[in-house]
Amino acid sequence: SYEVTQAPSVTVSPGQTASITCSGEQLGEKYVSWYQQKPGQPPVLVIYQDTERPSGIPERFSGSNSGNTATLTLRGAQTTDEADYYCQVWETTTIIFGGGTKLTVL
Amino acid sequence: EVLLVQPGADMREPGESLTISCQTSGYTFSDHWITWVRQKAGRGLEWMGRIDPTDSYTTYGPSFQGHVTISTDRSTATAYLHLRSLKSSDTAIYYCARRGDPEAMRGAPFDHWGQGTRVTVSS
């Protein structure tokens, strides 16, 4: 079965750029979505269709997807961006989530 | 405003069953899949399954096939997740979520989520 892999944690300094990756075989041929989840809250969609931002999501959030890796990029990281981030793909009839990456802004 | 409303919490004993509701509003119910996602404490998101309210076509994640049932009531715009023969390992938060417009959002992203139902299975 198809799998996607994320690093468990990423640390970034305030104001710097954070990159969170999601890896899977030929992932670039699939559409990737990204979710942000803060403690005690449901996930929030921040990127869909590899690069698109839903309304209300800051321009600081961007996405890319090529080859075997999709990347969520946060420019100008803020302490409010501290959260778990999950990638998600749709493989035939199955939805697959990555294991999540905990972003620390420190 | 799109809303997905779930009960906050529920508790059952091992072996019992439970049905969690997801009351939707603010959009045409049959236009969007509903999916269910499980999250155990301190763990990641697990996709359980989804339903197309148009025809009730369902698919389930491999770990949940045969253990859960997803259904809808179009008259009340409500989706349901039925959990049977509960074990302590089913203790988790269960989220319902709406698939975004399939014409505008490829890849089945979920653009609106319920607040989650915290289920505790304990004797």
mmCIF file of N, CA, C and O in Angstrom, chain A residues 6-106:
data_model
loop_
_atom_site.group_PDB
_atom_site.id
_atom_site.type_symbol
_atom_site.label_atom_id
_atom_site.label_comp_id
_atom_site.label_asym_id
_atom_site.label_seq_id
_atom_site.Cartn_x
_atom_site.Cartn_y
_atom_site.Cartn_z
ATOM 1 N N GLN A 6 6.989 11.692 6.719
ATOM 2 C CA GLN A 6 7.364 13.027 7.182
ATOM 3 C C GLN A 6 8.367 12.906 8.314
ATOM 4 O O GLN A 6 8.306 11.965 9.109
ATOM 5 N N ALA A 7 9.256 13.888 8.405
ATOM 6 C CA ALA A 7 10.160 13.947 9.544
ATOM 7 C C ALA A 7 9.342 14.276 10.791
ATOM 8 O O ALA A 7 8.393 15.054 10.720
ATOM 9 N N PRO A 8 9.672 13.697 11.936
ATOM 10 C CA PRO A 8 8.866 13.925 13.139
ATOM 11 C C PRO A 8 8.874 15.371 13.623
ATOM 12 O O PRO A 8 7.882 15.833 14.196
ATOM 13 N N SER A 9 9.988 16.070 13.416
ATOM 14 C CA SER A 9 10.060 17.417 13.955
ATOM 15 C C SER A 9 10.947 18.306 13.098
ATOM 16 O O SER A 9 11.881 17.829 12.443
ATOM 17 N N VAL A 10 10.615 19.581 13.130
ATOM 18 C CA VAL A 10 11.406 20.633 12.483
ATOM 19 C C VAL A 10 11.436 21.816 13.434
ATOM 20 O O VAL A 10 10.400 22.164 14.028
ATOM 21 N N THR A 11 12.607 22.413 13.580
ATOM 22 C CA THR A 11 12.748 23.599 14.420
ATOM 23 C C THR A 11 13.235 24.763 13.566
ATOM 24 O O THR A 11 14.128 24.590 12.722
ATOM 25 N N VAL A 12 12.647 25.920 13.788
ATOM 26 C CA VAL A 12 13.019 27.109 13.021
ATOM 27 C C VAL A 12 13.066 28.310 13.962
ATOM 28 O O VAL A 12 12.334 28.350 14.966
ATOM 29 N N SER A 13 13.913 29.249 13.674
ATOM 30 C CA SER A 13 13.979 30.479 14.462
ATOM 31 C C SER A 13 12.900 31.438 13.992
ATOM 32 O O SER A 13 12.533 31.442 12.801
ATOM 33 N N PRO A 14 12.394 32.273 14.888
ATOM 34 C CA PRO A 14 11.373 33.250 14.487
ATOM 35 C C PRO A 14 11.869 34.120 13.329
ATOM 36 O O PRO A 14 13.019 34.563 13.320
ATOM 37 N N GLY A 15 10.998 34.314 12.354
ATOM 38 C CA GLY A 15 11.349 35.137 11.210
ATOM 39 C C GLY A 15 12.027 34.386 10.084
ATOM 40 O O GLY A 15 12.147 34.909 8.966
ATOM 41 N N GLN A 16 12.480 33.175 10.361
ATOM 42 C CA GLN A 16 13.151 32.379 9.335
ATOM 43 C C GLN A 16 12.145 31.546 8.555
ATOM 44 O O GLN A 16 10.946 31.562 8.825
ATOM 45 N N THR A 17 12.659 30.810 7.569
ATOM 46 C CA THR A 17 11.808 29.983 6.711
ATOM 47 C C THR A 17 11.888 28.520 7.133
ATOM 48 O O THR A 17 12.984 27.985 7.307
ATOM 49 N N ALA A 18 10.724 27.929 7.309
ATOM 50 C CA ALA A 18 10.645 26.515 7.658
ATOM 51 C C ALA A 18 10.184 25.712 6.454
ATOM 52 O O ALA A 18 9.267 26.137 5.732
ATOM 53 N N SER A 19 10.820 24.585 6.249
ATOM 54 C CA SER A 19 10.417 23.665 5.183
ATOM 55 C C SER A 19 10.061 22.323 5.791
ATOM 56 O O SER A 19 10.865 21.724 6.497
ATOM 57 N N ILE A 20 8.861 21.880 5.506
ATOM 58 C CA ILE A 20 8.374 20.597 5.998
ATOM 59 C C ILE A 20 8.124 19.718 4.786
ATOM 60 O O ILE A 20 7.401 20.115 3.866
ATOM 61 N N THR A 21 8.733 18.536 4.784
ATOM 62 C CA THR A 21 8.651 17.694 3.595
ATOM 63 C C THR A 21 7.793 16.462 3.823
ATOM 64 O O THR A 21 7.617 15.995 4.952
ATOM 65 N N CYS A 22 7.319 15.942 2.704
ATOM 66 C CA CYS A 22 6.486 14.737 2.654
ATOM 67 C C CYS A 22 7.013 13.917 1.485
ATOM 68 O O CYS A 22 7.055 14.431 0.361
ATOM 69 N N SER A 23 7.410 12.699 1.754
ATOM 70 C CA SER A 23 8.043 11.892 0.710
ATOM 71 C C SER A 23 7.243 10.638 0.407
ATOM 72 O O SER A 23 6.717 9.983 1.316
ATOM 73 N N GLY A 24 7.178 10.313 -0.868
ATOM 74 C CA GLY A 24 6.486 9.094 -1.303
ATOM 75 C C GLY A 24 6.856 8.802 -2.739
ATOM 76 O O GLY A 24 7.214 9.716 -3.495
ATOM 77 N N GLU A 25 6.722 7.553 -3.120
ATOM 78 C CA GLU A 25 7.081 7.153 -4.477
ATOM 79 C C GLU A 25 6.237 7.905 -5.498
ATOM 80 O O GLU A 25 5.007 7.889 -5.448
ATOM 81 N N GLN A 26 6.933 8.578 -6.393
ATOM 82 C CA GLN A 26 6.278 9.339 -7.462
ATOM 83 C C GLN A 26 5.182 10.252 -6.913
ATOM 84 O O GLN A 26 4.131 10.409 -7.542
ATOM 85 N N LEU A 27 5.463 10.851 -5.769
ATOM 86 C CA LEU A 27 4.481 11.736 -5.127
ATOM 87 C C LEU A 27 4.115 12.907 -6.027
ATOM 88 O O LEU A 27 3.003 13.416 -5.972
ATOM 89 N N GLY A 28 5.082 13.336 -6.842
ATOM 90 C CA GLY A 28 4.840 14.457 -7.734
ATOM 91 C C GLY A 28 3.714 14.219 -8.723
ATOM 92 O O GLY A 28 3.201 15.171 -9.320
ATOM 93 N N GLU A 29 3.309 12.970 -8.895
ATOM 94 C CA GLU A 29 2.218 12.649 -9.815
ATOM 95 C C GLU A 29 0.863 12.673 -9.127
ATOM 96 O O GLU A 29 -0.164 12.426 -9.763
ATOM 97 N N LYS A 30 0.877 12.959 -7.833
ATOM 98 C CA LYS A 30 -0.377 13.016 -7.082
ATOM 99 C C LYS A 30 -0.574 14.435 -6.545
ATOM 100 O O LYS A 30 0.380 15.206 -6.451
ATOM 101 N N TYR A 31 -1.793 14.743 -6.149
ATOM 102 C CA TYR A 31 -2.066 16.028 -5.521
ATOM 103 C C TYR A 31 -1.906 15.892 -4.007
ATOM 104 O O TYR A 31 -2.430 14.962 -3.396
ATOM 105 N N VAL A 32 -1.201 16.837 -3.436
ATOM 106 C CA VAL A 32 -0.925 16.822 -1.999
ATOM 107 C C VAL A 32 -1.634 17.982 -1.318
ATOM 108 O O VAL A 32 -1.644 19.110 -1.832
ATOM 109 N N SER A 33 -2.207 17.666 -0.167
ATOM 110 C CA SER A 33 -2.794 18.693 0.700
ATOM 111 C C SER A 33 -1.999 18.727 2.004
ATOM 112 O O SER A 33 -1.371 17.734 2.387
ATOM 113 N N TRP A 34 -2.054 19.871 2.661
ATOM 114 C CA TRP A 34 -1.367 20.041 3.956
ATOM 115 C C TRP A 34 -2.352 20.606 4.983
ATOM 116 O O TRP A 34 -3.161 21.481 4.671
ATOM 117 N N TYR A 35 -2.215 20.110 6.214
ATOM 118 C CA TYR A 35 -3.051 20.560 7.310
ATOM 119 C C TYR A 35 -2.171 21.017 8.468
ATOM 120 O O TYR A 35 -1.131 20.425 8.743
ATOM 121 N N GLN A 36 -2.675 22.033 9.150
ATOM 122 C CA GLN A 36 -2.066 22.504 10.389
ATOM 123 C C GLN A 36 -2.978 22.113 11.540
ATOM 124 O O GLN A 36 -4.186 22.331 11.460
ATOM 125 N N GLN A 37 -2.402 21.549 12.584
ATOM 126 C CA GLN A 37 -3.211 21.199 13.747
ATOM 127 C C GLN A 37 -2.523 21.692 15.005
ATOM 128 O O GLN A 37 -1.409 21.269 15.323
ATOM 129 N N LYS A 38 -3.221 22.559 15.711
ATOM 130 C CA LYS A 38 -2.742 23.051 17.001
ATOM 131 C C LYS A 38 -3.367 22.227 18.114
ATOM 132 O O LYS A 38 -4.429 21.624 17.919
ATOM 133 N N PRO A 39 -2.733 22.193 19.284
ATOM 134 C CA PRO A 39 -3.233 21.341 20.372
ATOM 135 C C PRO A 39 -4.684 21.625 20.711
ATOM 136 O O PRO A 39 -5.092 22.794 20.843
ATOM 137 N N GLY A 40 -5.452 20.574 20.828
ATOM 138 C CA GLY A 40 -6.849 20.702 21.217
ATOM 139 C C GLY A 40 -7.775 21.201 20.130
ATOM 140 O O GLY A 40 -8.944 21.483 20.405
ATOM 141 N N GLN A 41 -7.275 21.307 18.906
ATOM 142 C CA GLN A 41 -8.095 21.814 17.801
ATOM 143 C C GLN A 41 -8.123 20.819 16.646
ATOM 144 O O GLN A 41 -7.211 20.006 16.504
ATOM 145 N N PRO A 42 -9.158 20.902 15.819
ATOM 146 C CA PRO A 42 -9.156 20.052 14.624
ATOM 147 C C PRO A 42 -8.148 20.567 13.604
ATOM 148 O O PRO A 42 -7.700 21.719 13.685
ATOM 149 N N PRO A 43 -7.781 19.735 12.649
ATOM 150 C CA PRO A 43 -6.870 20.191 11.586
ATOM 151 C C PRO A 43 -7.507 21.311 10.757
ATOM 152 O O PRO A 43 -8.727 21.406 10.643
ATOM 153 N N VAL A 44 -6.629 22.122 10.196
ATOM 154 C CA VAL A 44 -7.031 23.198 9.290
ATOM 155 C C VAL A 44 -6.287 23.021 7.976
ATOM 156 O O VAL A 44 -5.061 22.859 7.967
ATOM 157 N N LEU A 45 -7.018 23.043 6.884
ATOM 158 C CA LEU A 45 -6.405 22.930 5.560
ATOM 159 C C LEU A 45 -5.626 24.200 5.260
ATOM 160 O O LEU A 45 -6.192 25.296 5.286
ATOM 161 N N VAL A 46 -4.338 24.072 4.949
ATOM 162 C CA VAL A 46 -3.526 25.252 4.632
ATOM 163 C C VAL A 46 -3.039 25.265 3.184
ATOM 164 O O VAL A 46 -2.750 26.333 2.634
ATOM 165 N N ILE A 47 -2.922 24.088 2.583
ATOM 166 C CA ILE A 47 -2.526 23.983 1.174
ATOM 167 C C ILE A 47 -3.290 22.813 0.557
ATOM 168 O O ILE A 47 -3.407 21.749 1.174
ATOM 169 N N TYR A 48 -3.803 23.021 -0.641
ATOM 170 C CA TYR A 48 -4.402 21.917 -1.386
ATOM 171 C C TYR A 48 -3.884 21.940 -2.811
ATOM 172 O O TYR A 48 -3.328 22.967 -3.269
ATOM 173 N N GLN A 49 -4.058 20.841 -3.499
ATOM 174 C CA GLN A 49 -3.640 20.733 -4.886
ATOM 175 C C GLN A 49 -2.182 21.196 -5.049
ATOM 176 O O GLN A 49 -1.853 21.924 -6.000
ATOM 177 N N ASP A 50 -1.367 20.775 -4.157
ATOM 178 C CA ASP A 50 0.084 21.025 -4.131
ATOM 179 C C ASP A 50 0.468 22.448 -3.739
ATOM 180 O O ASP A 50 1.399 22.650 -2.952
ATOM 181 N N THR A 51 -0.194 23.439 -4.323
ATOM 182 C CA THR A 51 0.290 24.812 -4.212
ATOM 183 C C THR A 51 -0.762 25.853 -3.834
ATOM 184 O O THR A 51 -0.418 27.016 -3.623
ATOM 185 N N GLU A 52 -2.014 25.451 -3.762
ATOM 186 C CA GLU A 52 -3.095 26.405 -3.587
ATOM 187 C C GLU A 52 -3.413 26.652 -2.113
ATOM 188 O O GLU A 52 -3.419 25.713 -1.308
ATOM 189 N N ARG A 53 -3.665 27.915 -1.803
ATOM 190 C CA ARG A 53 -4.035 28.289 -0.436
ATOM 191 C C ARG A 53 -5.536 28.552 -0.348
ATOM 192 O O ARG A 53 -6.059 29.339 -1.137
ATOM 193 N N PRO A 54 -6.211 27.936 0.633
ATOM 194 C CA PRO A 54 -7.618 28.299 0.851
ATOM 195 C C PRO A 54 -7.710 29.753 1.308
ATOM 196 O O PRO A 54 -6.739 30.320 1.813
ATOM 197 N N SER A 55 -8.878 30.335 1.133
ATOM 198 C CA SER A 55 -9.058 31.708 1.588
ATOM 199 C C SER A 55 -8.815 31.780 3.093
ATOM 200 O O SER A 55 -9.195 30.876 3.838
ATOM 201 N N GLY A 56 -8.149 32.852 3.504
ATOM 202 C CA GLY A 56 -7.871 33.052 4.913
ATOM 203 C C GLY A 56 -6.514 32.524 5.362
ATOM 204 O O GLY A 56 -6.088 32.825 6.483
ATOM 205 N N ILE A 57 -5.864 31.756 4.534
ATOM 206 C CA ILE A 57 -4.532 31.257 4.881
ATOM 207 C C ILE A 57 -3.495 32.272 4.413
ATOM 208 O O ILE A 57 -3.496 32.683 3.248
ATOM 209 N N PRO A 58 -2.606 32.689 5.301
ATOM 210 C CA PRO A 58 -1.627 33.726 4.949
ATOM 211 C C PRO A 58 -0.721 33.320 3.787
ATOM 212 O O PRO A 58 -0.419 32.146 3.600
ATOM 213 N N GLU A 59 -0.271 34.325 3.049
ATOM 214 C CA GLU A 59 0.619 34.074 1.911
ATOM 215 C C GLU A 59 1.954 33.485 2.341
ATOM 216 O O GLU A 59 2.701 32.973 1.508
ATOM 217 N N ARG A 60 2.241 33.562 3.645
ATOM 218 C CA ARG A 60 3.500 32.993 4.142
ATOM 219 C C ARG A 60 3.558 31.480 3.926
ATOM 220 O O ARG A 60 4.635 30.889 3.923
ATOM 221 N N PHE A 61 2.380 30.880 3.770
ATOM 222 C CA PHE A 61 2.308 29.440 3.536
ATOM 223 C C PHE A 61 2.328 29.174 2.029
ATOM 224 O O PHE A 61 1.545 29.766 1.275
ATOM 225 N N SER A 62 3.222 28.293 1.603
ATOM 226 C CA SER A 62 3.255 27.912 0.196
ATOM 227 C C SER A 62 3.620 26.436 0.084
ATOM 228 O O SER A 62 4.138 25.840 1.024
ATOM 229 N N GLY A 63 3.333 25.857 -1.077
ATOM 230 C CA GLY A 63 3.599 24.439 -1.261
ATOM 231 C C GLY A 63 4.180 24.155 -2.625
ATOM 232 O O GLY A 63 4.013 24.931 -3.574
ATOM 233 N N SER A 64 4.872 23.036 -2.703
ATOM 234 C CA SER A 64 5.404 22.562 -3.979
ATOM 235 C C SER A 64 5.396 21.042 -3.957
ATOM 236 O O SER A 64 5.296 20.420 -2.889
ATOM 237 N N ASN A 65 5.482 20.450 -5.143
ATOM 238 C CA ASN A 65 5.462 18.993 -5.226
ATOM 239 C C ASN A 65 6.118 18.569 -6.530
ATOM 240 O O ASN A 65 5.648 18.918 -7.613
ATOM 241 N N SER A 66 7.196 17.792 -6.411
ATOM 242 C CA SER A 66 7.914 17.332 -7.591
ATOM 243 C C SER A 66 8.688 16.068 -7.253
ATOM 244 O O SER A 66 9.169 15.912 -6.116
ATOM 245 N N GLY A 67 8.796 15.185 -8.236
ATOM 246 C CA GLY A 67 9.544 13.968 -7.997
ATOM 247 C C GLY A 67 8.915 13.121 -6.909
ATOM 248 O O GLY A 67 7.747 12.744 -7.004
ATOM 249 N N ASN A 68 9.671 12.865 -5.863
ATOM 250 C CA ASN A 68 9.182 12.060 -4.753
ATOM 251 C C ASN A 68 8.892 12.883 -3.495
ATOM 252 O O ASN A 68 8.634 12.301 -2.432
ATOM 253 N N THR A 69 8.950 14.213 -3.607
ATOM 254 C CA THR A 69 8.843 15.034 -2.413
ATOM 255 C C THR A 69 7.924 16.238 -2.605
ATOM 256 O O THR A 69 8.056 16.980 -3.572
ATOM 257 N N ALA A 70 7.030 16.405 -1.650
ATOM 258 C CA ALA A 70 6.218 17.615 -1.551
ATOM 259 C C ALA A 70 6.738 18.409 -0.367
ATOM 260 O O ALA A 70 7.169 17.836 0.637
ATOM 261 N N THR A 71 6.686 19.733 -0.489
ATOM 262 C CA THR A 71 7.226 20.596 0.554
ATOM 263 C C THR A 71 6.228 21.684 0.915
ATOM 264 O O THR A 71 5.670 22.342 0.039
ATOM 265 N N LEU A 72 6.029 21.856 2.211
ATOM 266 C CA LEU A 72 5.274 22.976 2.743
ATOM 267 C C LEU A 72 6.306 23.972 3.261
ATOM 268 O O LEU A 72 7.167 23.619 4.077
ATOM 269 N N THR A 73 6.227 25.201 2.799
ATOM 270 C CA THR A 73 7.177 26.227 3.188
ATOM 271 C C THR A 73 6.472 27.335 3.941
ATOM 272 O O THR A 73 5.429 27.823 3.499
ATOM 273 N N LEU A 74 7.023 27.701 5.091
ATOM 274 C CA LEU A 74 6.496 28.813 5.887
ATOM 275 C C LEU A 74 7.567 29.890 5.942
ATOM 276 O O LEU A 74 8.616 29.708 6.563
ATOM 277 N N ARG A 75 7.289 31.012 5.310
ATOM 278 C CA ARG A 75 8.233 32.121 5.347
ATOM 279 C C ARG A 75 7.933 33.004 6.542
ATOM 280 O O ARG A 75 6.759 33.241 6.869
ATOM 281 N N GLY A 76 8.969 33.512 7.163
ATOM 282 C CA GLY A 76 8.756 34.393 8.304
ATOM 283 C C GLY A 76 8.025 33.698 9.431
ATOM 284 O O GLY A 76 6.994 34.178 9.902
ATOM 285 N N ALA A 77 8.550 32.564 9.871
ATOM 286 C CA ALA A 77 7.865 31.759 10.884
ATOM 287 C C ALA A 77 7.580 32.574 12.144
ATOM 288 O O ALA A 77 8.409 33.367 12.603
ATOM 289 N N GLN A 78 6.399 32.357 12.695
ATOM 290 C CA GLN A 78 5.965 33.028 13.917
ATOM 291 C C GLN A 78 5.675 31.975 14.976
ATOM 292 O O GLN A 78 5.406 30.815 14.664
ATOM 293 N N THR A 79 5.687 32.410 16.210
ATOM 294 C CA THR A 79 5.404 31.455 17.296
ATOM 295 C C THR A 79 3.999 30.866 17.146
ATOM 296 O O THR A 79 3.749 29.738 17.553
ATOM 297 N N THR A 80 3.113 31.627 16.530
ATOM 298 C CA THR A 80 1.746 31.127 16.310
ATOM 299 C C THR A 80 1.695 30.029 15.267
ATOM 300 O O THR A 80 0.653 29.391 15.092
ATOM 301 N N ASP A 81 2.794 29.801 14.550
ATOM 302 C CA ASP A 81 2.837 28.727 13.565
ATOM 303 C C ASP A 81 3.217 27.391 14.189
ATOM 304 O O ASP A 81 3.192 26.362 13.509
ATOM 305 N N GLU A 82 3.590 27.423 15.469
ATOM 306 C CA GLU A 82 3.906 26.164 16.138
ATOM 307 C C GLU A 82 2.678 25.256 16.132
ATOM 308 O O GLU A 82 1.598 25.639 16.591
ATOM 309 N N ALA A 83 2.867 24.074 15.572
ATOM 310 C CA ALA A 83 1.749 23.151 15.390
ATOM 311 C C ALA A 83 2.289 21.863 14.792
ATOM 312 O O ALA A 83 3.472 21.763 14.457
ATOM 313 N N ASP A 84 1.397 20.895 14.670
ATOM 314 C CA ASP A 84 1.691 19.696 13.889
ATOM 315 C C ASP A 84 1.185 19.919 12.477
ATOM 316 O O ASP A 84 0.098 20.476 12.271
ATOM 317 N N TYR A 85 1.965 19.470 11.524
ATOM 318 C CA TYR A 85 1.588 19.618 10.117
ATOM 319 C C TYR A 85 1.537 18.234 9.463
ATOM 320 O O TYR A 85 2.457 17.429 9.627
ATOM 321 N N TYR A 86 0.448 17.995 8.739
ATOM 322 C CA TYR A 86 0.242 16.696 8.097
ATOM 323 C C TYR A 86 0.066 16.875 6.594
ATOM 324 O O TYR A 86 -0.692 17.750 6.156
ATOM 325 N N CYS A 87 0.730 16.025 5.831
ATOM 326 C CA CYS A 87 0.437 15.966 4.407
ATOM 327 C C CYS A 87 -0.610 14.878 4.172
ATOM 328 O O CYS A 87 -0.801 13.988 5.011
ATOM 329 N N GLN A 88 -1.283 14.985 3.043
ATOM 330 C CA GLN A 88 -2.350 14.040 2.724
ATOM 331 C C GLN A 88 -2.431 13.858 1.214
ATOM 332 O O GLN A 88 -2.332 14.830 0.467
ATOM 333 N N VAL A 89 -2.597 12.627 0.773
ATOM 334 C CA VAL A 89 -2.792 12.338 -0.640
ATOM 335 C C VAL A 89 -3.976 11.400 -0.792
ATOM 336 O O VAL A 89 -4.396 10.750 0.169
ATOM 337 N N TRP A 90 -4.474 11.364 -2.019
ATOM 338 C CA TRP A 90 -5.563 10.451 -2.364
ATOM 339 C C TRP A 90 -4.998 9.441 -3.352
ATOM 340 O O TRP A 90 -4.607 9.803 -4.453
ATOM 341 N N GLU A 91 -4.925 8.207 -2.911
ATOM 342 C CA GLU A 91 -4.378 7.135 -3.726
ATOM 343 C C GLU A 91 -5.506 6.199 -4.120
ATOM 344 O O GLU A 91 -6.003 5.455 -3.275
ATOM 345 N N THR A 92 -5.914 6.231 -5.361
ATOM 346 C CA THR A 92 -7.084 5.498 -5.878
ATOM 347 C C THR A 92 -8.273 5.746 -4.968
ATOM 348 O O THR A 92 -8.852 6.822 -5.019
ATOM 349 N N THR A 93 -8.658 4.811 -4.125
ATOM 350 C CA THR A 93 -9.845 5.013 -3.289
ATOM 351 C C THR A 93 -9.493 5.267 -1.833
ATOM 352 O O THR A 93 -10.372 5.240 -0.972
ATOM 353 N N THR A 94 -8.241 5.494 -1.557
ATOM 354 C CA THR A 94 -7.783 5.603 -0.170
ATOM 355 C C THR A 94 -7.156 6.958 0.091
ATOM 356 O O THR A 94 -6.400 7.467 -0.726
ATOM 357 N N ILE A 95 -7.495 7.514 1.234
ATOM 358 C CA ILE A 95 -6.864 8.745 1.699
ATOM 359 C C ILE A 95 -5.708 8.353 2.613
ATOM 360 O O ILE A 95 -5.862 7.502 3.491
ATOM 361 N N ILE A 96 -4.575 8.975 2.391
ATOM 362 C CA ILE A 96 -3.384 8.651 3.177
ATOM 363 C C ILE A 96 -2.837 9.916 3.803
ATOM 364 O O ILE A 96 -2.617 10.913 3.108
ATOM 365 N N PHE A 97 -2.622 9.848 5.116
ATOM 366 C CA PHE A 97 -1.988 10.950 5.842
ATOM 367 C C PHE A 97 -0.548 10.584 6.161
ATOM 368 O O PHE A 97 -0.244 9.434 6.474
ATOM 369 N N GLY A 98 0.317 11.588 6.104
ATOM 370 C CA GLY A 98 1.647 11.410 6.633
ATOM 371 C C GLY A 98 1.588 11.356 8.152
ATOM 372 O O GLY A 98 0.564 11.679 8.764
ATOM 373 N N GLY A 99 2.691 10.954 8.743
ATOM 374 C CA GLY A 99 2.711 10.788 10.187
ATOM 375 C C GLY A 99 2.740 12.091 10.978
ATOM 376 O O GLY A 99 2.549 12.087 12.198
ATOM 377 N N GLY A 100 2.958 13.195 10.274
ATOM 378 C CA GLY A 100 2.945 14.498 10.937
ATOM 379 C C GLY A 100 4.337 14.990 11.301
ATOM 380 O O GLY A 100 5.232 14.196 11.601
ATOM 381 N N THR A 101 4.500 16.302 11.246
ATOM 382 C CA THR A 101 5.738 16.964 11.626
ATOM 383 C C THR A 101 5.419 18.040 12.643
ATOM 384 O O THR A 101 4.568 18.900 12.396
ATOM 385 N N LYS A 102 6.087 17.966 13.773
ATOM 386 C CA LYS A 102 5.891 18.989 14.802
ATOM 387 C C LYS A 102 6.830 20.149 14.516
ATOM 388 O O LYS A 102 8.066 19.979 14.513
ATOM 389 N N LEU A 103 6.272 21.315 14.256
ATOM 390 C CA LEU A 103 7.064 22.506 14.003
ATOM 391 C C LEU A 103 7.233 23.294 15.285
ATOM 392 O O LEU A 103 6.255 23.676 15.922
ATOM 393 N N THR A 104 8.478 23.528 15.643
ATOM 394 C CA THR A 104 8.799 24.348 16.806
ATOM 395 C C THR A 104 9.444 25.632 16.318
ATOM 396 O O THR A 104 10.385 25.585 15.508
ATOM 397 N N VAL A 105 8.966 26.752 16.792
ATOM 398 C CA VAL A 105 9.544 28.058 16.450
ATOM 399 C C VAL A 105 10.255 28.564 17.696
ATOM 400 O O VAL A 105 9.622 28.944 18.676
ATOM 401 N N LEU A 106 11.568 28.529 17.641
ATOM 402 C CA LEU A 106 12.351 28.762 18.856
ATOM 403 C C LEU A 106 13.604 29.560 18.561
ATOM 404 O O LEU A 106 14.332 29.211 17.625
#
